[in-house]
Each structure stands twice: as structure tokens, then as C-alpha cells.
Coordinates of C-alpha atoms in Angstrom, one line a residue:
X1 CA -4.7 -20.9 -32.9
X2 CA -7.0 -23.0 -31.1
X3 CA -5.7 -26.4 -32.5
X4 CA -2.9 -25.9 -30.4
X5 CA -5.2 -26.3 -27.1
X6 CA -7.7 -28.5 -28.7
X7 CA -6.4 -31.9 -27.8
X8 CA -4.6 -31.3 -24.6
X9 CA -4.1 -33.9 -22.0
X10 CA -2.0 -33.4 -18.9
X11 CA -0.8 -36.4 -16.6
X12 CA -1.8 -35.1 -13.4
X13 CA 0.1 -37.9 -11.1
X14 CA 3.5 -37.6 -13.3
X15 CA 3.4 -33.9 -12.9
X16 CA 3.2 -34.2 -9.3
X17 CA 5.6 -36.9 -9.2
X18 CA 8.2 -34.3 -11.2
X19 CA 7.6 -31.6 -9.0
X20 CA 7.9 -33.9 -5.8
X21 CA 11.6 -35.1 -7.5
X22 CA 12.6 -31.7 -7.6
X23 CA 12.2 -30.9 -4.0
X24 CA 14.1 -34.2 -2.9
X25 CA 17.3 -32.8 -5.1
X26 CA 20.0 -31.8 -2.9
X27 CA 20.1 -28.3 -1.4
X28 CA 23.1 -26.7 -2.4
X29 CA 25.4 -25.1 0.3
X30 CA 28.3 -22.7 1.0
X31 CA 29.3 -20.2 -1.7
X32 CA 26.7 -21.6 -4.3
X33 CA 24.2 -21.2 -2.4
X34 CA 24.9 -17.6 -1.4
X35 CA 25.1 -17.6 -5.8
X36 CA 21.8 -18.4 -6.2
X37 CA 20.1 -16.8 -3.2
X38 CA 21.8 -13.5 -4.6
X39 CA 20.3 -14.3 -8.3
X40 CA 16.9 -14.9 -6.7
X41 CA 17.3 -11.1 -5.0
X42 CA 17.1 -9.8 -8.7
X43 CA 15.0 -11.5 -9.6
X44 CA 12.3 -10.5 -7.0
X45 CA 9.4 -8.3 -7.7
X46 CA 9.3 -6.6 -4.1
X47 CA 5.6 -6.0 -3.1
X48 CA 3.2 -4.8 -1.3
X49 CA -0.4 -5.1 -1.5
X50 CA -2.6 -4.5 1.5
X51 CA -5.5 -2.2 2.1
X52 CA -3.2 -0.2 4.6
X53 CA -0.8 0.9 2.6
X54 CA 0.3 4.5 2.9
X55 CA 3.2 6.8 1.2
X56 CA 5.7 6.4 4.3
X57 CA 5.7 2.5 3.8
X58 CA 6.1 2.5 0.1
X59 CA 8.8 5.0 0.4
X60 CA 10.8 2.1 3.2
X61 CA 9.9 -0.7 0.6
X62 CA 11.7 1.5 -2.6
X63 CA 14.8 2.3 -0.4
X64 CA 15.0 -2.1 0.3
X65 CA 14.4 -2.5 -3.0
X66 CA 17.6 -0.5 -4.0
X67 CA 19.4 -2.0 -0.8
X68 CA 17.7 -5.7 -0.5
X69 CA 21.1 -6.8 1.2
X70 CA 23.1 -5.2 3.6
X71 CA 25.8 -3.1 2.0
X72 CA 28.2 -5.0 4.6
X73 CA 27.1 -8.5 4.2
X74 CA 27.9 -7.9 0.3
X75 CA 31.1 -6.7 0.9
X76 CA 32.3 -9.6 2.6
X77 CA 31.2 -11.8 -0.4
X78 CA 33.3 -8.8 -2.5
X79 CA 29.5 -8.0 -4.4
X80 CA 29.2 -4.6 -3.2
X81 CA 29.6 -3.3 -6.5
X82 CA 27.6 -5.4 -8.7
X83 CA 24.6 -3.7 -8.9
X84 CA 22.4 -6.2 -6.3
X85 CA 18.6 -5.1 -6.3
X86 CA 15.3 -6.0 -6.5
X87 CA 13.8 -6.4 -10.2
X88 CA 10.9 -4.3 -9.6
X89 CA 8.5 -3.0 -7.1
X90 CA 5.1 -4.0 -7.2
X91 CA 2.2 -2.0 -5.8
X92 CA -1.5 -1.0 -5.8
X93 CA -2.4 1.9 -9.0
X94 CA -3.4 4.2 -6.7
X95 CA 0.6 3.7 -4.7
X96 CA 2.4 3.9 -8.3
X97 CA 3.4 7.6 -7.8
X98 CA 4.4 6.9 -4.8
X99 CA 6.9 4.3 -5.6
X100 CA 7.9 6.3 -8.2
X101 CA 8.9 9.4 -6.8
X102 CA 10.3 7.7 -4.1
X103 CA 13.1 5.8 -6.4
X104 CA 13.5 9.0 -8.7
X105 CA 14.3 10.8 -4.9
X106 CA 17.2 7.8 -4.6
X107 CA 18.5 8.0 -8.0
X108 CA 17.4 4.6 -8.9
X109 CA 15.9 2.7 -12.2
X110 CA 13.9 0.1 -11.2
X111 CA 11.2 0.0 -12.3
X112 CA 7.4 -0.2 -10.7
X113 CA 5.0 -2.6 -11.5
X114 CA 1.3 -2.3 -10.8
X115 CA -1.4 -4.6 -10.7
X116 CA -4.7 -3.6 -12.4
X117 CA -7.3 -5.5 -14.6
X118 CA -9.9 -5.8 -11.4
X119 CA -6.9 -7.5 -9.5
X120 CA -7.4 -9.7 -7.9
X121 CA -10.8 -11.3 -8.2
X122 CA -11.2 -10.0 -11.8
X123 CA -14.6 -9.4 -11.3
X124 CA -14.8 -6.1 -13.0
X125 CA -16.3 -4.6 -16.4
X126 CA -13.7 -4.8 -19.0
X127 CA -13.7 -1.3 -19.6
X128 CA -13.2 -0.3 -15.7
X129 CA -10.0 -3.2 -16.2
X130 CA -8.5 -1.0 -19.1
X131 CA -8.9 1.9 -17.8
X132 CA -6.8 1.3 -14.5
X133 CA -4.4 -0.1 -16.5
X134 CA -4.2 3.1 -18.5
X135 CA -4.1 5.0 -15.5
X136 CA -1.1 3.3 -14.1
X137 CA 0.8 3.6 -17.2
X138 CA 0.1 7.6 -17.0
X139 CA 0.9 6.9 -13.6
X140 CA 4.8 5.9 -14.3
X141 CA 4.5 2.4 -13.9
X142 CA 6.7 0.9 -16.2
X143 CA 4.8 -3.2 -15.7
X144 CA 1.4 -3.9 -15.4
X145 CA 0.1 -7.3 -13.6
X146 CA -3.3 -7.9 -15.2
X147 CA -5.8 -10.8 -13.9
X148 CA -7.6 -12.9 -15.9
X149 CA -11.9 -13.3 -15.9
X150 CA -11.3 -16.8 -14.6
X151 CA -15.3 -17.3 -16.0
X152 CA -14.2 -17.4 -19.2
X153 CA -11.5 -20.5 -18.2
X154 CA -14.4 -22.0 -16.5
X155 CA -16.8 -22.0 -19.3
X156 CA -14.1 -22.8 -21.9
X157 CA -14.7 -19.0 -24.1
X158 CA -11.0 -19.0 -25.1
X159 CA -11.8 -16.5 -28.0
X160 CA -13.4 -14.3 -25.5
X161 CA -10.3 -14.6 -22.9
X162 CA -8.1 -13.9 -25.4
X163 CA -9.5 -10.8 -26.8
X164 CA -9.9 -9.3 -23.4
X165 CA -6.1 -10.3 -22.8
X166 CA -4.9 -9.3 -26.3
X167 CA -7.1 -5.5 -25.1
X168 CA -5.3 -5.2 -22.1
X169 CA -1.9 -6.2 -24.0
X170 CA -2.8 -2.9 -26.1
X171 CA -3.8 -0.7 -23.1
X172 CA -0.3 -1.4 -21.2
X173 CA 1.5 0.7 -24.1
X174 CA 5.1 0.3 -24.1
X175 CA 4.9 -1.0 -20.3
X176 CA 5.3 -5.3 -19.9
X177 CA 2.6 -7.2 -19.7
X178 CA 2.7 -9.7 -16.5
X179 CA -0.9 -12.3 -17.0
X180 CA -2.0 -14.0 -13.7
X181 CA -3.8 -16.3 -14.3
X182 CA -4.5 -17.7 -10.6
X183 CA -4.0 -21.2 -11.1
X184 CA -6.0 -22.0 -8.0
X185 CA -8.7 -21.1 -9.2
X186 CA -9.0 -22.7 -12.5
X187 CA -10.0 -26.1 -11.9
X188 CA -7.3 -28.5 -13.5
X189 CA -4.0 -28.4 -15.0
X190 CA -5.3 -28.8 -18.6
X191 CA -7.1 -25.5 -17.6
X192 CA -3.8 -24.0 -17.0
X193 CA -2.4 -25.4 -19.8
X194 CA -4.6 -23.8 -21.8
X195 CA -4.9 -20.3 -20.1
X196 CA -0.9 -19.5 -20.5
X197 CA -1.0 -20.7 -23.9
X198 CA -3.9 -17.8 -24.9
X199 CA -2.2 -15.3 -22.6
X200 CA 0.9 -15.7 -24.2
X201 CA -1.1 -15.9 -28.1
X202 CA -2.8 -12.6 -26.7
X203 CA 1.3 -11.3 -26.1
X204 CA 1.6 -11.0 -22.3
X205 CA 5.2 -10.8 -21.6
X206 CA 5.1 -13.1 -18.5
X207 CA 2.6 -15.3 -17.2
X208 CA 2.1 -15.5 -13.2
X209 CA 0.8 -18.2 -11.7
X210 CA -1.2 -16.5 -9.0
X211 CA -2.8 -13.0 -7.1
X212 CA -1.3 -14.1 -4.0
X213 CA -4.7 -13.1 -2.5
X214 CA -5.8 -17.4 -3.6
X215 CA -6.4 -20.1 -1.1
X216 CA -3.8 -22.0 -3.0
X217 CA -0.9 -19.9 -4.9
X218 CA 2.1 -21.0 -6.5
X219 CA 2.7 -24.5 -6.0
X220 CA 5.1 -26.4 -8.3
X221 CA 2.9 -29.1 -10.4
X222 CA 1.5 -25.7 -11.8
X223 CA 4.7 -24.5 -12.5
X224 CA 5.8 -27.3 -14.7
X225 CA 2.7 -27.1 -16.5
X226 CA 3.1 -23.7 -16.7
X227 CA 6.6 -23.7 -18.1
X228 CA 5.9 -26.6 -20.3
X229 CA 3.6 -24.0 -22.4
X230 CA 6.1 -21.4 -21.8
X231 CA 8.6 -24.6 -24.0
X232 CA 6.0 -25.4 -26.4
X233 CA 4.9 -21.3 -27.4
X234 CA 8.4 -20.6 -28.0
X235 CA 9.1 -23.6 -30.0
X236 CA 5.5 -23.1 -32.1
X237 CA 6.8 -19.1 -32.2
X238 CA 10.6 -18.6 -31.2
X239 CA 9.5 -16.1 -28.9
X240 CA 10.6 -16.3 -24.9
X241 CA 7.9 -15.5 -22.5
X242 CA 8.8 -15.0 -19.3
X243 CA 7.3 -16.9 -15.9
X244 CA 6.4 -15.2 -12.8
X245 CA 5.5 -18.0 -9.8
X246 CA 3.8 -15.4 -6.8
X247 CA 1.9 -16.0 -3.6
X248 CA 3.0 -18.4 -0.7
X249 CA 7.1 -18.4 -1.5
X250 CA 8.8 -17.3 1.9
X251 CA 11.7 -19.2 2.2
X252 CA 15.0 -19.2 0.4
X253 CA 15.2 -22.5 0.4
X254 CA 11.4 -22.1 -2.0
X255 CA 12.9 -19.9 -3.9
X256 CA 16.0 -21.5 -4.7
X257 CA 13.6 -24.9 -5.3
X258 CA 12.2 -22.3 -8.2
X259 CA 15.1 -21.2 -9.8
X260 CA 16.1 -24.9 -10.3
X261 CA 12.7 -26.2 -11.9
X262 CA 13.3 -23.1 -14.3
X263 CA 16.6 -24.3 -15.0
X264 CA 15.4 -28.0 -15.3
X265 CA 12.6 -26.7 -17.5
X266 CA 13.3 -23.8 -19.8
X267 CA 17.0 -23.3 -19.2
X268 CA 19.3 -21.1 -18.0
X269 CA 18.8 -18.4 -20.6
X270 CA 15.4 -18.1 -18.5
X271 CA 17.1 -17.6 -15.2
X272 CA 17.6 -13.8 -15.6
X273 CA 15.0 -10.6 -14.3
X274 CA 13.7 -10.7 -18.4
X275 CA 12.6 -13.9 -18.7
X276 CA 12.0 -14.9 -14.6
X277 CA 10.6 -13.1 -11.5
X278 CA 9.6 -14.4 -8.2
X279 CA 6.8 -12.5 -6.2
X280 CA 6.8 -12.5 -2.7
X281 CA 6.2 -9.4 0.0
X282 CA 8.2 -11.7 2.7
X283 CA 11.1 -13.6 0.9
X284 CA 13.7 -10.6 1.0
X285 CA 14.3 -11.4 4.7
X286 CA 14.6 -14.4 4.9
X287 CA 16.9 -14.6 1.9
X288 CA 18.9 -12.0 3.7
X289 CA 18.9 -14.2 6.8
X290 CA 20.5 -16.7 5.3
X291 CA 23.3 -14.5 3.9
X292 CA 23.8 -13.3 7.2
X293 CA 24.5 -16.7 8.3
X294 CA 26.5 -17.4 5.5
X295 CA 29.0 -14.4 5.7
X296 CA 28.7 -14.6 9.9
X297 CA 28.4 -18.6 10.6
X298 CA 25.6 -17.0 13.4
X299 CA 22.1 -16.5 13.0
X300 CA 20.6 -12.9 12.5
X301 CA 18.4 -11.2 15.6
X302 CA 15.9 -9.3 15.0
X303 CA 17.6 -5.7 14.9
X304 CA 20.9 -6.8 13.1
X305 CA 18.6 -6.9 9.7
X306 CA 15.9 -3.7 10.9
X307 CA 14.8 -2.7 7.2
X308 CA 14.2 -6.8 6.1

């Protein structure tokens, strides 16, 4: 449907005006924020992606993942048994068995994400970009974090962005479909606009703002205009697509920043691991830092939180 991106203007200054609002609202403290800093933990895609990665350190990140906050720390906030992990664990194709055996080896079900697609510059053959993907399916992985050919943004081929999206949607299988679309990259916000609302006509489950891997990653004037498509799709479609801001969030007060412009924006029906993830390799600790302090009134040295 390309009349819905034909005649789309964004306000550059009012979207950065919005965003800028929502970091001036006031931080919330004591037992709501320990609320929402827990709700970000499940909402985290835990992740590694460097050119060093090996089966010993993907085996340390799945046993976080099932225990992102100490079991003692939860206790005293009486949610030791509500099930607190990670959403999913995000890793290179090549590392999906890894991850895999490793949380079948701790009796866990979360499930592992890949990225693929010629991640993260993109600049791959489309055939090369299906195939990975089809190998980390076979692999286990139960999400798959494509990247977009940002060319065909550039040079406004939506048709031929969408087909290679809408291939890649078929090559994932049963396993979700996460589109980054890396924002920074693209040129403009109409740009982005545009892109999220052909990766979500091409059925990607969640749109992700960035590789991480970027100059400039998720920043939030691309997240409104981001989740303002997200608004419009599902009122054109009445189907929820979920969001997925990655690259450059490391503190919890970021995080928690995020989870309130999704509220602001889409609601809080979006505020749960199906609709909204957060990715971030360094987050966890300093999310659990902050629960520390919370549950302790002291702040956390380096060996009280070892496996952060």
C-alpha cells in the first residue's frame, strides 16, 4: 500500500521537542522504581555480539539470562518466585547452538534470537541473507534479527525493500521476525517513517531501531517516529507490532525513560516481552546495581554482583 507512505511529512523540531519532554518527566523512586526496572529485566534481549565470542562465554551469558538478578536481592522484594528472566538471548548464527544447548543443560525456555540478513551492514547478496537465516532457524533459534539493505531506503525502491523483507519474513518459518532498520543510517525521520511502515506491510513482528554496531543507535526522536507507525499500522490493520529500541541503552534510568515513551505512545498493552524488547549487552548490570541499592540502601562493589 504505498499511498499510505506517499505523503508523509514528519515535524522534525516537535519530535525532538517530545522526546526532550519525556526525559525532563520525573524519575520515579522507591518501590516503583524497583517495578519497572524489574519489567525492563523481561523485557531485555541479553546479547552478545563480538568477533570474540566463544562457547564458555555464551554458556555465562544463558545462566544470567535465567538468573539476571540475584536470587537474594529478589527475595527481599518477595519476587523470588515470579519467574524474573531475560526475554531472550541474542547471538551471532554461528553461537545459536551454543546458546541453545546451554539453556536446554539449565532446564530453561527462553528462547535465542539470532541476527542474520548480512547483519549488520547488510551488504550481502539476498540469497547469502536467506540462507543464514535458514540456517539459524535449523540451528534452534526460535527469533531472527534481520537488517535491512539501507540502499533501497536511500534510493526510495520501497517495492524492492519490501519484497526482500516480505522473503526473509518467509525464510524465518515459524521463528519471529525482529526488522532493524538502523535508523542512523537512513537519512531523515520521514525515511524511518517509511521503512517501519514496509517492514511491518512485509510482516516483521518487531521493528528495531538499530545494529548497535551504528555511529548513532537508538535515540528517542526515532523512537517516537518509530512507534507513531507502530499506532498508525495497527489502526490501518488491527495488528500489534512490536518495537525493539537496541544500541547505546546502558543505564536503567535509559531504560526506564523507554518503557515510559512506550507507555505514552502505544500503551500499556505494549509494555510486555510480545509487543516490547530492549537490546543492550550492558544494561543488566547496571539495572541490577540499582536493585542492589534499592534492597541494601548501599551501593554494589565490584564482586558483590560477579556474573553482572
Amino acid at each position: 500500500e504505498l499511498g499510505w507512505i506517499s505523503n508523509v511529512y514528519v515535524n522534525p523540531p516537535a519530535v525532538v521537542r517530545h522526546a526532550e519532554q519525556i526525559q525532563k518527566w520525573r524519575t520515579v523512586k522507591g518501590n516503583w522504581q524497583a517495578a519497572w526496572l524489574l519489567r525492563a529485566v523481561t523485557c531485555l534481549d541479553l546479547t552478545t555480539l563480538s568477533g570474540d565470542d566463544t562457547p564458555s562465554n555464551v554458556h555465562r551469558l544463558c545462566f544470567k539470562a535465567k538468573h539476571p538478578i540475584r536470587e537474594d536481592l529478589l527475595k527481599a522484594m518477595d519476587m523470588h518466585d515470579k519467574g524474573i528472566t531475560v526475554a531472550a538471548v541474542c547471538v551471532y548464527s554461528a553461537r545459536v547452538t551454543d546458546a541453545v544447548n546451554s539453556l536446554k543443560a539449565a532446564d530453561c525456555n527462553i528462547p535465542v534470537a539470532s541476527v542474520a540478513a548480512g547483519f549488520p551492514s547488510g551488504q550481502t547478496p539476498l540469497e547469502t541473507k536467506l540462507a543464514e537465516i535458514k540456517l539459524a532457524v535449523q540451528y534452534g533459534a526460535k527469533e531472527i534479527d534481520i537488517v535491512i539493505s539501507r540502499s533501497l531506503v536511500l534510493s526510495g525502491q520501497w517495492e524492492g525493500l519490501y519484497e526482500e523483507i516480505r522473503q526473509c519474513r518467509e525464510a524465518c518459518g515459524e521463528a519471529h521476525m525482529k526488522t532493524i532498520l538502523a535508523t542512523g543510517e537512513l537519512g531523515s525521520l520521514v525515511n524511518v517513517y517509511k521503512a517501519s511502515m514496509i517492514a511491518m506491510m512485509a510482516g516483521s513482528d518487531f521493528i528495531k531501531t538499530s545494529t548497535g554496531k551504528e555511529v548513532e543507535n537508538a535515540t528517542l526522536p526515532v523512537g517516537v517516529v518509530m512507534m507513531r507507525a507502530i499506532k498508525d499500522f495497527y489502526l490501518q490493520t488491527g495488528f500489534k507490532v512490536g518495537f525493539k529500541p537496541a544500541g547505546g541503552i546502558r543505564t536503567a534510568k535509559e531504560a526506564i525513560t523507554w518503557l515510559m515513551l512506550v507507555k505514552e505512545e502505544l500503551g500499556v498493552e505494549w509494555l510486555k516481552p510480545e509487543l516490547f524488547r530492549l537490546g543492550a549487552s550492558s544494561l543488566l548490570e547496571d539495572i541490577e546495581k540499582q536493585i542492589f541499592h534499592h534492597v541494601t540502601g548501599s551501593y554494589a562493589l565490584q564482586h558483590d554482583l560477579a556474573m553482572a
